[in-house]
PDB file of C-alpha atoms in Angstrom:
ATOM      1  CA  MET A   1      -3.571  31.458   7.895  1.00 58.00           C
ATOM      2  CA  LYS A   2      -5.877  28.243   8.095  1.00 65.00           C
ATOM      3  CA  ARG A   3      -4.095  27.411   4.281  1.00 68.00           C
ATOM      4  CA  ASN A   4      -0.541  27.550   5.880  1.00 66.00           C
ATOM      5  CA  ILE A   5      -1.867  25.714   8.751  1.00 66.00           C
ATOM      6  CA  ARG A   6      -2.997  22.901   5.924  1.00 68.00           C
ATOM      7  CA  ILE A   7      -0.207  23.069   3.897  1.00 68.00           C
ATOM      8  CA  ALA A   8       2.032  22.180   7.349  1.00 64.00           C
ATOM      9  CA  LEU A   9      -0.687  19.416   8.260  1.00 62.00           C
ATOM     10  CA  VAL A  10       0.356  17.884   4.837  1.00 66.00           C
ATOM     11  CA  ALA A  11       3.345  17.525   5.422  1.00 65.00           C
ATOM     12  CA  VAL A  12       3.399  16.369   8.775  1.00 60.00           C
ATOM     13  CA  LEU A  13       1.004  13.503   7.455  1.00 61.00           C
ATOM     14  CA  LEU A  14       3.091  13.085   4.304  1.00 61.00           C
ATOM     15  CA  LEU A  15       6.306  12.381   6.950  1.00 59.00           C
ATOM     16  CA  ARG A  16       3.935   9.810   8.712  1.00 56.00           C
ATOM     17  CA  ALA A  17       3.146   7.864   5.932  1.00 54.00           C
ATOM     18  CA  VAL A  18       6.621   7.416   5.095  1.00 50.00           C
ATOM     19  CA  SER A  19       7.660   6.328   8.282  1.00 46.00           C
ATOM     20  CA  VAL A  20       5.060   3.698   7.881  1.00 45.00           C
ATOM     21  CA  THR A  21       5.815   3.006   4.448  1.00 39.00           C
ATOM     22  CA  TYR A  22      10.094   3.305   3.524  1.00 43.00           C
ATOM     23  CA  ALA A  23       8.728   4.645   0.119  1.00 41.00           C
ATOM     24  CA  TRP A  24      10.988   3.742  -2.363  1.00 63.00           C
ATOM     25  CA  GLY A  25      10.252   3.934  -6.196  1.00 76.00           C
ATOM     26  CA  GLU A  26       7.097   4.237  -8.094  1.00 77.00           C
ATOM     27  CA  LEU A  27       4.725   2.227  -5.564  1.00 76.00           C
ATOM     28  CA  GLY A  28       6.539   3.537  -2.746  1.00 76.00           C
ATOM     29  CA  HIS A  29       5.664   7.040  -3.745  1.00 75.00           C
ATOM     30  CA  LYS A  30       2.216   6.234  -4.588  1.00 78.00           C
ATOM     31  CA  ILE A  31       1.631   4.785  -1.396  1.00 81.00           C
ATOM     32  CA  VAL A  32       2.589   7.753   0.417  1.00 79.00           C
ATOM     33  CA  GLY A  33       0.450   9.826  -1.876  1.00 80.00           C
ATOM     34  CA  GLU A  34      -2.662   8.086  -0.995  1.00 82.00           C
ATOM     35  CA  VAL A  35      -2.102   7.551   2.247  1.00 83.00           C
ATOM     36  CA  ALA A  36      -1.504  11.880   3.180  1.00 81.00           C
ATOM     37  CA  LYS A  37      -4.758  12.077   1.289  1.00 85.00           C
ATOM     38  CA  LYS A  38      -6.908   9.541   3.757  1.00 86.00           C
ATOM     39  CA  TYR A  39      -5.381  12.302   6.565  1.00 86.00           C
ATOM     40  CA  VAL A  40      -6.849  15.012   5.385  1.00 85.00           C
ATOM     41  CA  SER A  41      -9.694  17.070   5.469  1.00 88.00           C
ATOM     42  CA  GLU A  42     -12.009  17.389   2.105  1.00 91.00           C
ATOM     43  CA  SER A  43     -11.375  20.974   2.421  1.00 88.00           C
ATOM     44  CA  VAL A  44      -7.357  20.202   2.026  1.00 86.00           C
ATOM     45  CA  GLN A  45      -7.703  17.729  -0.694  1.00 89.00           C
ATOM     46  CA  ASP A  46      -9.982  20.087  -2.820  1.00 90.00           C
ATOM     47  CA  SER A  47      -7.164  23.047  -2.541  1.00 89.00           C
ATOM     48  CA  VAL A  48      -4.580  20.592  -3.588  1.00 91.00           C
ATOM     49  CA  LYS A  49      -7.194  19.543  -6.445  1.00 92.00           C
ATOM     50  CA  LYS A  50      -7.202  23.329  -7.465  1.00 93.00           C
ATOM     51  CA  TYR A  51      -3.480  23.077  -8.253  1.00 95.00           C
ATOM     52  CA  LEU A  52      -2.866  19.341  -9.212  1.00 94.00           C
ATOM     53  CA  GLY A  53      -6.229  19.449 -12.308  1.00 93.00           C
ATOM     54  CA  HIS A  54      -6.297  16.068 -13.195  1.00 92.00           C
ATOM     55  CA  MET A  55      -3.060  14.621 -12.080  1.00 92.00           C
ATOM     56  CA  SER A  56      -3.752  12.869  -8.686  1.00 90.00           C
ATOM     57  CA  TRP A  57      -1.834  12.641  -5.635  1.00 88.00           C
ATOM     58  CA  GLU A  58      -0.175   9.601  -6.202  1.00 88.00           C
ATOM     59  CA  ALA A  59       0.483  10.890  -9.963  1.00 90.00           C
ATOM     60  CA  ALA A  60       1.915  14.083  -8.140  1.00 91.00           C
ATOM     61  CA  SER A  61       4.079  11.750  -5.605  1.00 88.00           C
ATOM     62  CA  CYS A  62       5.769  10.226  -8.519  1.00 88.00           C
ATOM     63  CA  TRP A  63       6.234  13.119 -10.454  1.00 91.00           C
ATOM     64  CA  MET A  64      10.035  14.045 -10.234  1.00 89.00           C
ATOM     65  CA  ASP A  65      11.247  10.483 -10.859  1.00 88.00           C
ATOM     66  CA  ASP A  66       9.081  10.706 -14.184  1.00 87.00           C
ATOM     67  CA  VAL A  67      10.725  13.814 -15.233  1.00 91.00           C
ATOM     68  CA  ARG A  68      14.476  13.478 -13.601  1.00 85.00           C
ATOM     69  CA  GLY A  69      16.267  13.065 -16.990  1.00 85.00           C
ATOM     70  CA  SER A  70      14.505  16.203 -19.004  1.00 91.00           C
ATOM     71  CA  ALA A  71      16.000  19.168 -19.759  1.00 93.00           C
ATOM     72  CA  LYS A  72      13.958  21.062 -17.914  1.00 95.00           C
ATOM     73  CA  TYR A  73      13.978  19.450 -14.813  1.00 93.00           C
ATOM     74  CA  GLY A  74      17.280  17.913 -14.846  1.00 89.00           C
ATOM     75  CA  TYR A  75      18.507  20.758 -11.845  1.00 90.00           C
ATOM     76  CA  THR A  76      16.237  18.480  -9.196  1.00 89.00           C
ATOM     77  CA  SER A  77      18.051  14.913  -9.560  1.00 86.00           C
ATOM     78  CA  SER A  78      20.349  15.560  -6.663  1.00 83.00           C
ATOM     79  CA  TRP A  79      17.027  16.609  -4.728  1.00 85.00           C
ATOM     80  CA  HIS A  80      16.179  13.091  -4.476  1.00 84.00           C
ATOM     81  CA  TYR A  81      18.843  12.020  -1.710  1.00 84.00           C
ATOM     82  CA  LEU A  82      21.695  12.705   0.605  1.00 82.00           C
ATOM     83  CA  ASN A  83      24.695  11.692   0.982  1.00 81.00           C
ATOM     84  CA  LEU A  84      26.105  12.109   4.445  1.00 82.00           C
ATOM     85  CA  GLU A  85      29.646  10.400   5.665  1.00 84.00           C
ATOM     86  CA  ASN A  86      29.182   8.395   8.655  1.00 88.00           C
ATOM     87  CA  GLY A  87      29.214  10.700  11.748  1.00 88.00           C
ATOM     88  CA  GLN A  88      28.438  14.081   9.738  1.00 85.00           C
ATOM     89  CA  LYS A  89      25.977  16.078  10.722  1.00 88.00           C
ATOM     90  CA  TYR A  90      23.709  17.646   8.562  1.00 85.00           C
ATOM     91  CA  ASP A  91      24.244  21.459   7.238  1.00 83.00           C
ATOM     92  CA  SER A  92      21.669  23.053   4.805  1.00 83.00           C
ATOM     93  CA  THR A  93      25.059  23.800   2.660  1.00 84.00           C
ATOM     94  CA  ILE A  94      25.680  20.300   1.879  1.00 82.00           C
ATOM     95  CA  ASP A  95      25.893  19.934  -1.900  1.00 85.00           C
ATOM     96  CA  GLY A  96      25.215  23.710  -2.108  1.00 84.00           C
ATOM     97  CA  GLY A  97      22.060  23.052  -0.912  1.00 84.00           C
ATOM     98  CA  ASN A  98      21.039  20.902  -3.712  1.00 87.00           C
ATOM     99  CA  ASN A  99      19.332  17.570  -1.782  1.00 88.00           C
ATOM    100  CA  VAL A 100      16.479  16.409  -0.522  1.00 89.00           C
ATOM    101  CA  VAL A 101      16.465  17.933   3.062  1.00 89.00           C
ATOM    102  CA  ASN A 102      17.398  21.237   1.777  1.00 90.00           C
ATOM    103  CA  GLN A 103      15.175  21.526  -0.877  1.00 92.00           C
ATOM    104  CA  LEU A 104      12.007  19.989   1.195  1.00 91.00           C
ATOM    105  CA  GLN A 105      12.357  22.876   3.894  1.00 92.00           C
ATOM    106  CA  ILE A 106      12.498  25.158   0.785  1.00 94.00           C
ATOM    107  CA  ALA A 107       9.452  23.677  -0.882  1.00 94.00           C
ATOM    108  CA  ILE A 108       7.467  24.024   2.619  1.00 93.00           C
ATOM    109  CA  ARG A 109       8.371  27.551   3.143  1.00 94.00           C
ATOM    110  CA  LYS A 110       7.318  28.484   0.056  1.00 95.00           C
ATOM    111  CA  LEU A 111       3.767  26.696   0.054  1.00 92.00           C
ATOM    112  CA  MET A 112       3.235  28.289   3.331  1.00 91.00           C
ATOM    113  CA  ASN A 113       3.477  31.625   1.693  1.00 92.00           C
ATOM    114  CA  LYS A 114       1.600  30.976  -1.704  1.00 88.00           C
ATOM    115  CA  LYS A 115       0.383  34.071  -1.820  1.00 92.00           C
ATOM    116  CA  ALA A 116       4.444  35.162  -3.147  1.00 95.00           C
ATOM    117  CA  LEU A 117       3.514  32.389  -5.727  1.00 95.00           C
ATOM    118  CA  THR A 118       1.702  31.839  -8.829  1.00 96.00           C
ATOM    119  CA  LYS A 119      -0.384  28.724  -9.941  1.00 95.00           C
ATOM    120  CA  GLU A 120       2.068  27.390 -11.481  1.00 96.00           C
ATOM    121  CA  GLU A 121       4.638  27.626  -8.657  1.00 96.00           C
ATOM    122  CA  ILE A 122       2.526  26.720  -6.346  1.00 96.00           C
ATOM    123  CA  THR A 123       1.659  23.391  -8.509  1.00 96.00           C
ATOM    124  CA  LEU A 124       5.331  22.741  -8.946  1.00 96.00           C
ATOM    125  CA  ASN A 125       6.102  22.884  -5.157  1.00 95.00           C
ATOM    126  CA  ILE A 126       3.297  20.708  -4.262  1.00 94.00           C
ATOM    127  CA  LYS A 127       4.438  18.265  -6.663  1.00 94.00           C
ATOM    128  CA  PHE A 128       8.090  18.539  -5.064  1.00 93.00           C
ATOM    129  CA  LEU A 129       6.410  18.276  -1.580  1.00 91.00           C
ATOM    130  CA  PHE A 130       4.835  15.258  -2.275  1.00 88.00           C
ATOM    131  CA  HIS A 131       7.586  13.392  -3.768  1.00 87.00           C
ATOM    132  CA  MET A 132      10.637  14.386  -1.864  1.00 85.00           C
ATOM    133  CA  MET A 133       8.530  13.204   1.221  1.00 83.00           C
ATOM    134  CA  GLY A 134       8.831   9.825   0.083  1.00 79.00           C
ATOM    135  CA  ASP A 135      12.581   9.977  -0.738  1.00 77.00           C
ATOM    136  CA  PHE A 136      13.045  11.748   3.080  1.00 74.00           C
TER     137      PHE A 136
END
């Protein structure tokens, strides 16, 4: 339960960082990662480090842009944005759910139930979370 709260806290803090930095691009994503790290406890930092290994929070925040064009992660290319027509309300089925809002919610839900995930899946979803918070 404590870990779920920690993950939710990281998500909220990343949202806060985004509102301050208006983070787009590599520098913006790195700032989001750096700021988020400063707002969480050492135990949360240790937990995240366990999954990221030698990758920094800043590098994890940029990771999705780094792999965007790869064959392995090309499916995430539409997870960086959401196009809405003027006056259109968000619906999770927009673009078949392949948009930043829906995929961010999915990553958070997965991490909140991380016992059902492998270490690799947890790591991947942390990197998704860090990046999409900056894109959101």
